Amino acid sequence: MKKHKQAGPADELAFASIEELAVLLARREVSSVELATMFLDRIERHNPTLNAYLTTNREATFAEARRADNRRRAGRSRGPLDGIPISLKDNLWTMGVRTTAGSKFLRDFMPAKAATAVTHLWRAGAILLGKTNLHEFAYGVTTNNPHYGPTRNPWDAERIPGGSSGGAAAAIAAGLCVASLGTDTGGSIRIPSALCGIAGLKPTFGRVSCFGAVPLAPSLDHVGPLARSVGDLALLLSVVAGRDPLDKATLAQPRLKAIANVRELSTRLRSRFTKKRPLRLGWPREYFFTHLEPEVRRAVEAARRSFEKLGAIVEEISLPYIHDDDEPSTAIALAEATQVHKSAGWFPARAADYGDDVRKRLEMGGEIKAVDYLQAQEVRRRAAADFAAAWTRVDAILATTVPI
């Protein structure tokens, strides 16, 4: 479902960025109702093949779109997100809209509250097109959901979109929404973003509230945006980030300064990085480059050369404890996920209602010993110290998202 093959006259805006659509809305060259109609029509045509959406509600979407158009006509626009059609991963609470978490026994769960990050988006005027498919309970990387069916990669329906936010990534890549909000515990935003060819961000832990996100492993869970570009990610992050009294893990820091458009973001970056203070990128010797397919290696090396041509300095860095982090991070996720499901009364009471892969992981989590969990957390602290040391030398680290 490539853009140049699918985009016709009625769909010409399906692959536009938030900034581009915001300009058109401000100029009254298109309305929010027209955008909602276009995306809902595309969902109706393409979702039977892709299975990116689990829930849509045309009536509710059009009502939101009409309110956005009315605000704009009255000179009360809420900003660049007002009237922009988005989707939400279906493990984020939406008041009055079902939130399944991709599970069998939450099929009819209607939250009484919305997730904090979702509330921020609604207050900014974003329009909800629907809730997207995911790996069951966000506990996997394929989005092969045993209860609602697999999501297909828009570029090749025989391939997976990645997971667990696979429905969100597929919807964006296929022009079925402008952007989305997902969750990431062990790659669940980054992996599908990479496999579907879009942009995704796992924010700093505590930067975005996880209240209202069905938990997987609380000390590893993040809520973050998926979109077409880094500029769109910056805009979305500036809206959803911030301290939340409902999530004690959120950082006690001022809200991020709002990003209005890509030009503003570029201006900020140019003011920070100059010839006297160029962008410094770390090239990690360990872990990230040990098992790459040749095509992936060529791509990341090409990216390095592009950064260098733009004036960035790339230097090798060492992250010695990252080698030890793979198995310990698995131990943390397994133990915490099983505790979450036991505390909710779901497991093992409803073990038969889980898909095979998730049920097996929950069983494995019950076998993690306390000493192994604590040792894994210690290795995690050491790995974090490696990164903290790297940040004293470089501004960012250049690496692959997935090795294949």
Coordinates of C-alpha atoms in Angstrom, one line a residue:
M1 CA 0.0 0.0 0.0
K2 CA 2.6 2.5 -1.1
K3 CA 1.7 6.2 -1.1
H4 CA 2.2 6.8 -4.8
K5 CA 0.0 3.9 -5.7
Q6 CA -2.8 4.6 -3.3
A7 CA -3.1 8.4 -3.1
G8 CA -5.8 9.6 -5.5
P9 CA -7.5 13.0 -5.7
A10 CA -9.8 12.2 -2.7
D11 CA -6.8 10.9 -0.7
E12 CA -4.1 13.4 -1.5
L13 CA -3.9 14.6 2.2
A14 CA -3.8 11.1 3.7
F15 CA 0.0 11.2 3.9
A16 CA 0.4 14.8 5.0
S17 CA 2.1 15.9 8.2
I18 CA 0.4 17.5 11.2
E19 CA 2.1 20.8 10.3
E20 CA 0.9 20.7 6.7
L21 CA -2.7 19.9 7.7
A22 CA -2.7 22.5 10.4
V23 CA -1.8 25.2 7.8
L24 CA -4.6 24.0 5.5
L25 CA -7.1 24.0 8.4
A26 CA -6.0 27.5 9.5
R27 CA -6.5 28.8 5.9
R28 CA -9.9 27.1 5.7
E29 CA -8.7 25.2 2.6
V30 CA -9.9 22.0 4.2
S31 CA -12.2 21.3 7.2
S32 CA -11.8 18.9 10.0
V33 CA -15.0 17.1 8.8
E34 CA -13.5 16.7 5.4
L35 CA -10.3 15.2 6.9
A36 CA -12.3 12.9 9.1
T37 CA -14.4 11.8 6.1
M38 CA -11.3 11.0 4.1
F39 CA -9.6 9.0 6.8
L40 CA -12.8 7.0 7.8
D41 CA -13.4 6.2 4.1
R42 CA -9.8 4.9 3.8
I43 CA -10.2 2.9 7.0
E44 CA -13.4 1.3 5.5
R45 CA -11.5 0.4 2.3
H46 CA -8.2 -0.8 3.7
N47 CA -8.8 -2.1 7.2
P48 CA -10.4 -5.4 6.1
T49 CA -6.9 -6.2 4.6
L50 CA -4.6 -4.6 7.2
N51 CA -6.7 -5.1 10.4
A52 CA -5.1 -2.0 11.9
Y53 CA -8.2 -0.8 13.8
L54 CA -10.3 -2.7 16.3
T55 CA -12.8 0.1 17.0
T56 CA -14.1 3.1 15.1
N57 CA -17.2 5.3 15.6
R58 CA -18.0 7.5 12.7
E59 CA -20.7 9.4 14.5
A60 CA -18.5 10.3 17.5
T61 CA -15.6 11.3 15.2
F62 CA -17.8 13.6 13.1
A63 CA -19.1 15.2 16.2
E64 CA -15.6 16.0 17.4
A65 CA -14.7 17.3 13.9
R66 CA -17.7 19.6 13.8
R67 CA -16.7 21.0 17.2
A68 CA -13.2 21.6 15.9
D69 CA -14.5 23.4 12.8
N70 CA -16.8 25.6 15.0
R71 CA -13.9 26.6 17.3
R72 CA -11.9 27.6 14.3
R73 CA -14.7 29.7 12.8
A74 CA -15.1 31.4 16.2
G75 CA -11.4 32.2 16.4
R76 CA -10.9 29.8 19.3
S77 CA -8.6 27.2 17.8
R78 CA -6.6 25.2 20.4
G79 CA -3.5 25.1 18.3
P80 CA -1.9 22.9 15.6
L81 CA -3.5 19.7 16.8
D82 CA -7.0 21.1 16.8
G83 CA -9.0 19.1 14.2
I84 CA -6.2 16.6 13.4
P85 CA -7.5 13.0 13.1
I86 CA -5.4 10.5 15.2
S87 CA -5.7 7.0 16.5
L88 CA -4.9 5.5 19.8
K89 CA -3.4 2.1 20.7
D90 CA -6.1 0.1 22.3
N91 CA -4.4 -0.3 25.7
L92 CA -4.9 3.4 26.5
W93 CA -8.1 4.2 28.4
T94 CA -10.6 6.2 26.5
M95 CA -13.7 7.3 28.5
G96 CA -16.8 5.9 26.9
V97 CA -14.9 4.1 24.2
R98 CA -13.9 0.4 24.7
T99 CA -10.3 -0.4 25.6
T100 CA -9.6 -4.1 25.0
A101 CA -5.8 -4.2 25.5
G102 CA -6.0 -6.7 22.7
S103 CA -7.4 -9.3 25.1
K104 CA -10.4 -11.6 25.1
F105 CA -11.7 -10.7 28.6
L106 CA -11.4 -6.9 28.2
R107 CA -13.4 -7.0 25.0
D108 CA -16.2 -4.9 26.4
F109 CA -14.2 -2.8 29.0
M110 CA -15.4 0.8 29.0
P111 CA -13.1 3.0 31.1
A112 CA -14.7 5.6 33.4
K113 CA -11.7 7.8 32.8
A114 CA -9.3 8.6 30.0
A115 CA -5.5 8.1 30.2
T116 CA -3.7 11.3 31.1
A117 CA -1.8 11.5 27.8
V118 CA -5.1 11.0 25.9
T119 CA -6.7 13.8 27.9
H120 CA -3.9 16.1 26.9
L121 CA -4.5 15.3 23.2
W122 CA -8.3 15.8 23.5
R123 CA -7.7 19.2 25.2
A124 CA -5.4 20.1 22.3
G125 CA -8.3 19.4 19.9
A126 CA -7.1 16.1 18.4
I127 CA -9.9 14.0 16.8
L128 CA -10.1 10.3 17.6
L129 CA -10.6 8.1 14.5
G130 CA -10.5 4.8 16.5
K131 CA -8.5 2.4 18.6
T132 CA -5.8 0.3 17.0
N133 CA -4.8 -3.4 17.2
L134 CA -1.9 -4.6 19.3
H135 CA -0.2 -7.7 20.5
E136 CA -2.3 -9.1 23.3
F137 CA -1.7 -7.0 26.5
A138 CA 1.2 -5.3 24.6
Y139 CA 3.2 -8.5 25.4
G140 CA 4.9 -9.3 22.1
V141 CA 6.5 -7.8 19.0
T142 CA 4.4 -9.2 16.1
T143 CA 0.8 -7.9 16.6
N144 CA -0.3 -11.4 15.6
N145 CA -3.3 -11.1 17.9
P146 CA -5.1 -14.5 18.6
H147 CA -8.4 -12.8 19.5
Y148 CA -8.8 -10.1 16.9
G149 CA -6.6 -11.3 14.1
P150 CA -3.1 -10.2 13.0
T151 CA -2.3 -6.7 11.7
R152 CA -0.6 -6.7 8.3
N153 CA 2.3 -4.5 7.2
P154 CA 1.0 -2.0 4.6
W155 CA 4.1 -2.4 2.5
D156 CA 3.7 -6.1 2.2
A157 CA 0.6 -7.8 3.7
E158 CA 2.6 -11.1 4.0
R159 CA 4.9 -9.5 6.7
I160 CA 4.3 -8.3 10.2
P161 CA 4.2 -4.6 11.2
G162 CA 6.1 -5.3 14.4
G163 CA 4.6 -4.8 17.8
S164 CA 3.1 -4.3 20.1
S165 CA 1.9 -1.0 18.7
G166 CA 1.6 -2.6 15.3
G167 CA -1.9 -1.4 14.5
A168 CA -0.9 2.2 15.2
A169 CA 2.2 2.0 13.0
A170 CA 0.4 0.3 10.2
A171 CA -2.4 2.9 10.3
I172 CA 0.0 5.7 9.9
A173 CA 2.0 4.1 7.2
A174 CA -1.1 3.3 5.2
G175 CA -2.6 6.8 5.5
L176 CA -5.4 5.7 7.8
C177 CA -4.6 8.4 10.4
V178 CA -2.1 11.3 10.8
A179 CA -0.5 10.1 14.0
S180 CA -1.0 7.9 17.0
L181 CA -0.2 7.3 20.6
G182 CA 1.3 4.0 21.7
T183 CA 3.2 2.3 24.5
D184 CA 6.7 0.9 24.7
T185 CA 8.1 -1.5 27.3
G186 CA 10.7 -3.4 25.3
G187 CA 10.5 -1.9 21.9
S188 CA 6.7 -1.7 21.3
I189 CA 6.8 1.8 19.7
R190 CA 10.3 1.6 18.2
I191 CA 10.0 -1.8 16.5
P192 CA 6.8 -1.2 14.6
S193 CA 7.9 2.3 13.6
A194 CA 11.0 0.9 12.1
L195 CA 9.3 -2.0 10.3
C196 CA 6.5 0.2 8.9
G197 CA 8.9 3.1 7.9
I198 CA 7.5 5.8 10.2
A199 CA 8.8 7.8 13.1
G200 CA 8.3 6.7 16.7
L201 CA 9.6 7.9 20.1
K202 CA 10.0 6.1 23.4
P203 CA 10.3 9.2 25.7
T204 CA 12.5 9.4 28.8
F205 CA 10.9 7.3 31.6
G206 CA 8.6 9.5 33.6
R207 CA 8.4 12.2 30.9
V208 CA 4.9 11.1 29.9
S209 CA 2.3 9.9 32.3
C210 CA 1.4 6.2 32.1
F211 CA -1.9 6.6 34.1
G212 CA -4.6 5.0 32.1
A213 CA -2.3 2.7 30.1
V214 CA -3.0 -0.9 30.8
P215 CA 0.3 -1.9 32.5
L216 CA 2.7 -4.5 31.3
A217 CA 5.9 -4.1 33.4
P218 CA 5.5 -0.8 35.4
S219 CA 9.2 0.0 35.8
L220 CA 9.7 -0.4 32.1
D221 CA 6.5 1.1 30.6
H222 CA 6.4 4.3 28.5
V223 CA 3.7 6.1 26.6
G224 CA 4.8 7.9 23.5
P225 CA 3.9 9.1 20.0
L226 CA 4.1 7.6 16.5
A227 CA 3.9 9.8 13.4
R228 CA 5.3 10.5 10.0
S229 CA 8.2 12.7 11.0
V230 CA 10.4 13.8 13.9
G231 CA 8.7 17.2 13.7
D232 CA 5.3 15.6 14.3
L233 CA 6.8 13.6 17.2
A234 CA 8.2 16.8 18.8
L235 CA 4.7 18.5 18.5
L236 CA 2.9 15.5 20.0
L237 CA 5.5 15.1 22.9
S238 CA 5.2 18.8 23.8
V239 CA 1.4 18.2 24.2
V240 CA 1.4 14.9 26.2
A241 CA 4.5 15.3 28.4
G242 CA 4.4 16.7 31.9
R243 CA 4.0 15.9 35.6
D244 CA 0.9 14.0 36.6
P245 CA -0.2 13.5 40.2
L246 CA -2.0 10.3 39.1
D247 CA 1.4 8.8 38.1
K248 CA 4.0 9.1 40.8
A249 CA 6.8 8.1 38.4
T250 CA 6.4 11.2 36.3
L251 CA 9.2 13.7 36.4
A252 CA 8.8 16.8 38.5
Q253 CA 9.9 19.1 35.7
P254 CA 8.3 22.0 33.9
R255 CA 6.2 21.1 30.9
L256 CA 8.0 21.0 27.6
K257 CA 7.8 24.2 25.6
A258 CA 5.2 23.7 22.9
I259 CA 6.4 23.0 19.4
A260 CA 4.3 24.7 16.8
N261 CA 6.0 23.5 13.6
V262 CA 9.2 22.0 12.1
R263 CA 10.6 25.4 11.4
E264 CA 10.5 26.2 15.1
L265 CA 12.1 22.9 16.0
S266 CA 14.9 23.5 13.5
T267 CA 15.5 27.0 14.8
R268 CA 15.9 25.7 18.4
L269 CA 18.3 23.0 17.2
R270 CA 20.4 25.5 15.2
S271 CA 20.6 27.8 18.2
R272 CA 21.9 25.0 20.3
F273 CA 24.4 23.4 17.8
T274 CA 26.8 25.7 16.0
K275 CA 30.2 25.4 14.3
K276 CA 31.7 26.2 17.7
R277 CA 29.4 23.6 19.4
P278 CA 28.5 20.9 16.7
L279 CA 26.2 18.0 17.4
R280 CA 28.2 15.1 18.8
L281 CA 26.9 11.6 18.1
G282 CA 28.1 8.4 19.8
W283 CA 28.9 5.3 17.8
P284 CA 28.6 2.4 20.3
R285 CA 31.1 -0.4 19.9
E286 CA 29.1 -3.0 21.7
Y287 CA 25.7 -4.6 21.3
F288 CA 24.0 -2.4 18.6
F289 CA 26.3 -3.5 15.8
T290 CA 27.1 -7.1 16.7
H291 CA 24.3 -8.9 14.7
L292 CA 23.2 -6.7 11.9
E293 CA 22.0 -7.8 8.5
P294 CA 24.2 -6.3 5.8
E295 CA 21.4 -4.1 4.4
V296 CA 20.7 -2.6 7.8
R297 CA 24.4 -2.0 8.4
R298 CA 24.7 -0.2 5.1
A299 CA 21.7 2.0 6.0
V300 CA 23.0 3.1 9.4
E301 CA 26.5 3.7 8.0
A302 CA 24.9 5.9 5.3
A303 CA 23.1 7.8 8.0
R304 CA 26.3 8.3 9.8
R305 CA 27.9 9.8 6.7
S306 CA 24.9 12.1 6.2
F307 CA 25.3 13.4 9.7
E308 CA 29.0 14.0 9.2
K309 CA 28.3 15.9 6.0
L310 CA 25.9 18.1 7.9
G311 CA 28.7 19.0 10.4
A312 CA 28.1 16.5 13.2
I313 CA 31.0 14.9 15.0
V314 CA 30.7 11.1 15.4
E315 CA 32.9 9.4 17.9
E316 CA 33.1 5.9 19.3
I317 CA 31.7 5.3 22.8
S318 CA 31.7 2.3 25.1
L319 CA 28.6 0.9 26.8
P320 CA 30.2 -2.2 28.5
Y321 CA 27.2 -3.2 30.6
I322 CA 24.8 -3.2 27.7
H323 CA 26.0 -6.7 26.9
D324 CA 24.6 -7.8 30.3
D325 CA 21.3 -6.1 29.9
D326 CA 19.4 -8.4 27.5
E327 CA 18.7 -11.3 29.8
P328 CA 18.2 -9.1 33.0
S329 CA 15.7 -6.9 31.2
T330 CA 13.8 -10.0 30.2
A331 CA 13.7 -11.1 33.9
I332 CA 12.4 -7.7 35.0
A333 CA 9.6 -7.7 32.3
L334 CA 8.6 -11.3 33.0
A335 CA 8.4 -10.9 36.8
E336 CA 6.6 -7.5 36.7
A337 CA 4.1 -8.6 34.0
T338 CA 3.1 -11.7 35.9
Q339 CA 2.6 -9.6 39.1
V340 CA 0.4 -7.2 37.3
H341 CA -1.9 -9.9 36.0
K342 CA -2.0 -11.7 39.3
S343 CA -2.9 -8.5 41.1
A344 CA -5.7 -7.8 38.7
G345 CA -7.1 -11.3 39.3
W346 CA -6.6 -12.3 35.7
F347 CA -3.9 -14.9 36.0
P348 CA -4.0 -17.8 36.6
A349 CA -7.7 -17.5 37.1
R350 CA -8.4 -16.9 33.5
A351 CA -5.4 -18.6 32.0
A352 CA -7.5 -20.3 29.3
D353 CA -8.6 -16.9 27.9
Y354 CA -5.0 -15.8 27.0
G355 CA -3.3 -16.5 23.8
D356 CA -0.6 -19.2 23.9
D357 CA 2.4 -16.9 23.7
V358 CA 1.3 -14.5 26.4
R359 CA 0.1 -17.3 28.7
K360 CA 3.5 -19.0 28.5
R361 CA 5.3 -15.7 29.3
L362 CA 3.1 -15.2 32.3
E363 CA 3.9 -18.7 33.5
M364 CA 7.6 -18.0 33.0
G365 CA 7.3 -14.8 35.0
G366 CA 6.0 -16.8 38.0
E367 CA 9.3 -18.8 38.0
I368 CA 11.6 -15.7 38.3
K369 CA 13.2 -15.8 41.7
A370 CA 13.4 -12.6 43.8
V371 CA 17.2 -12.7 43.9
D372 CA 17.3 -12.9 40.1
Y373 CA 14.9 -9.9 39.8
L374 CA 17.0 -7.8 42.2
Q375 CA 20.2 -8.8 40.4
A376 CA 18.6 -7.8 37.1
Q377 CA 17.7 -4.4 38.5
E378 CA 21.4 -4.0 39.6
V379 CA 22.6 -4.7 36.1
R380 CA 20.0 -2.2 34.9
R381 CA 21.5 0.5 37.1
R382 CA 25.0 -0.2 35.9
A383 CA 23.8 0.0 32.2
A384 CA 22.1 3.3 33.0
A385 CA 25.3 4.6 34.5
D386 CA 27.1 3.7 31.2
F387 CA 24.6 5.8 29.3
A388 CA 24.9 8.7 31.8
A389 CA 28.6 8.7 31.3
A390 CA 28.1 8.7 27.5
W391 CA 25.8 11.7 27.8
T392 CA 28.7 13.8 29.2
R393 CA 30.5 13.3 25.9
V394 CA 27.8 13.1 23.2
D395 CA 24.3 14.6 22.6
A396 CA 22.8 11.4 21.1
I397 CA 23.7 7.9 20.2
L398 CA 23.5 6.6 16.6
A399 CA 22.3 3.0 16.4
T400 CA 19.9 0.7 14.7
T401 CA 16.3 0.2 15.9
V402 CA 16.1 -3.4 14.8
P403 CA 19.0 -5.5 13.3
I404 CA 16.9 -7.1 10.6

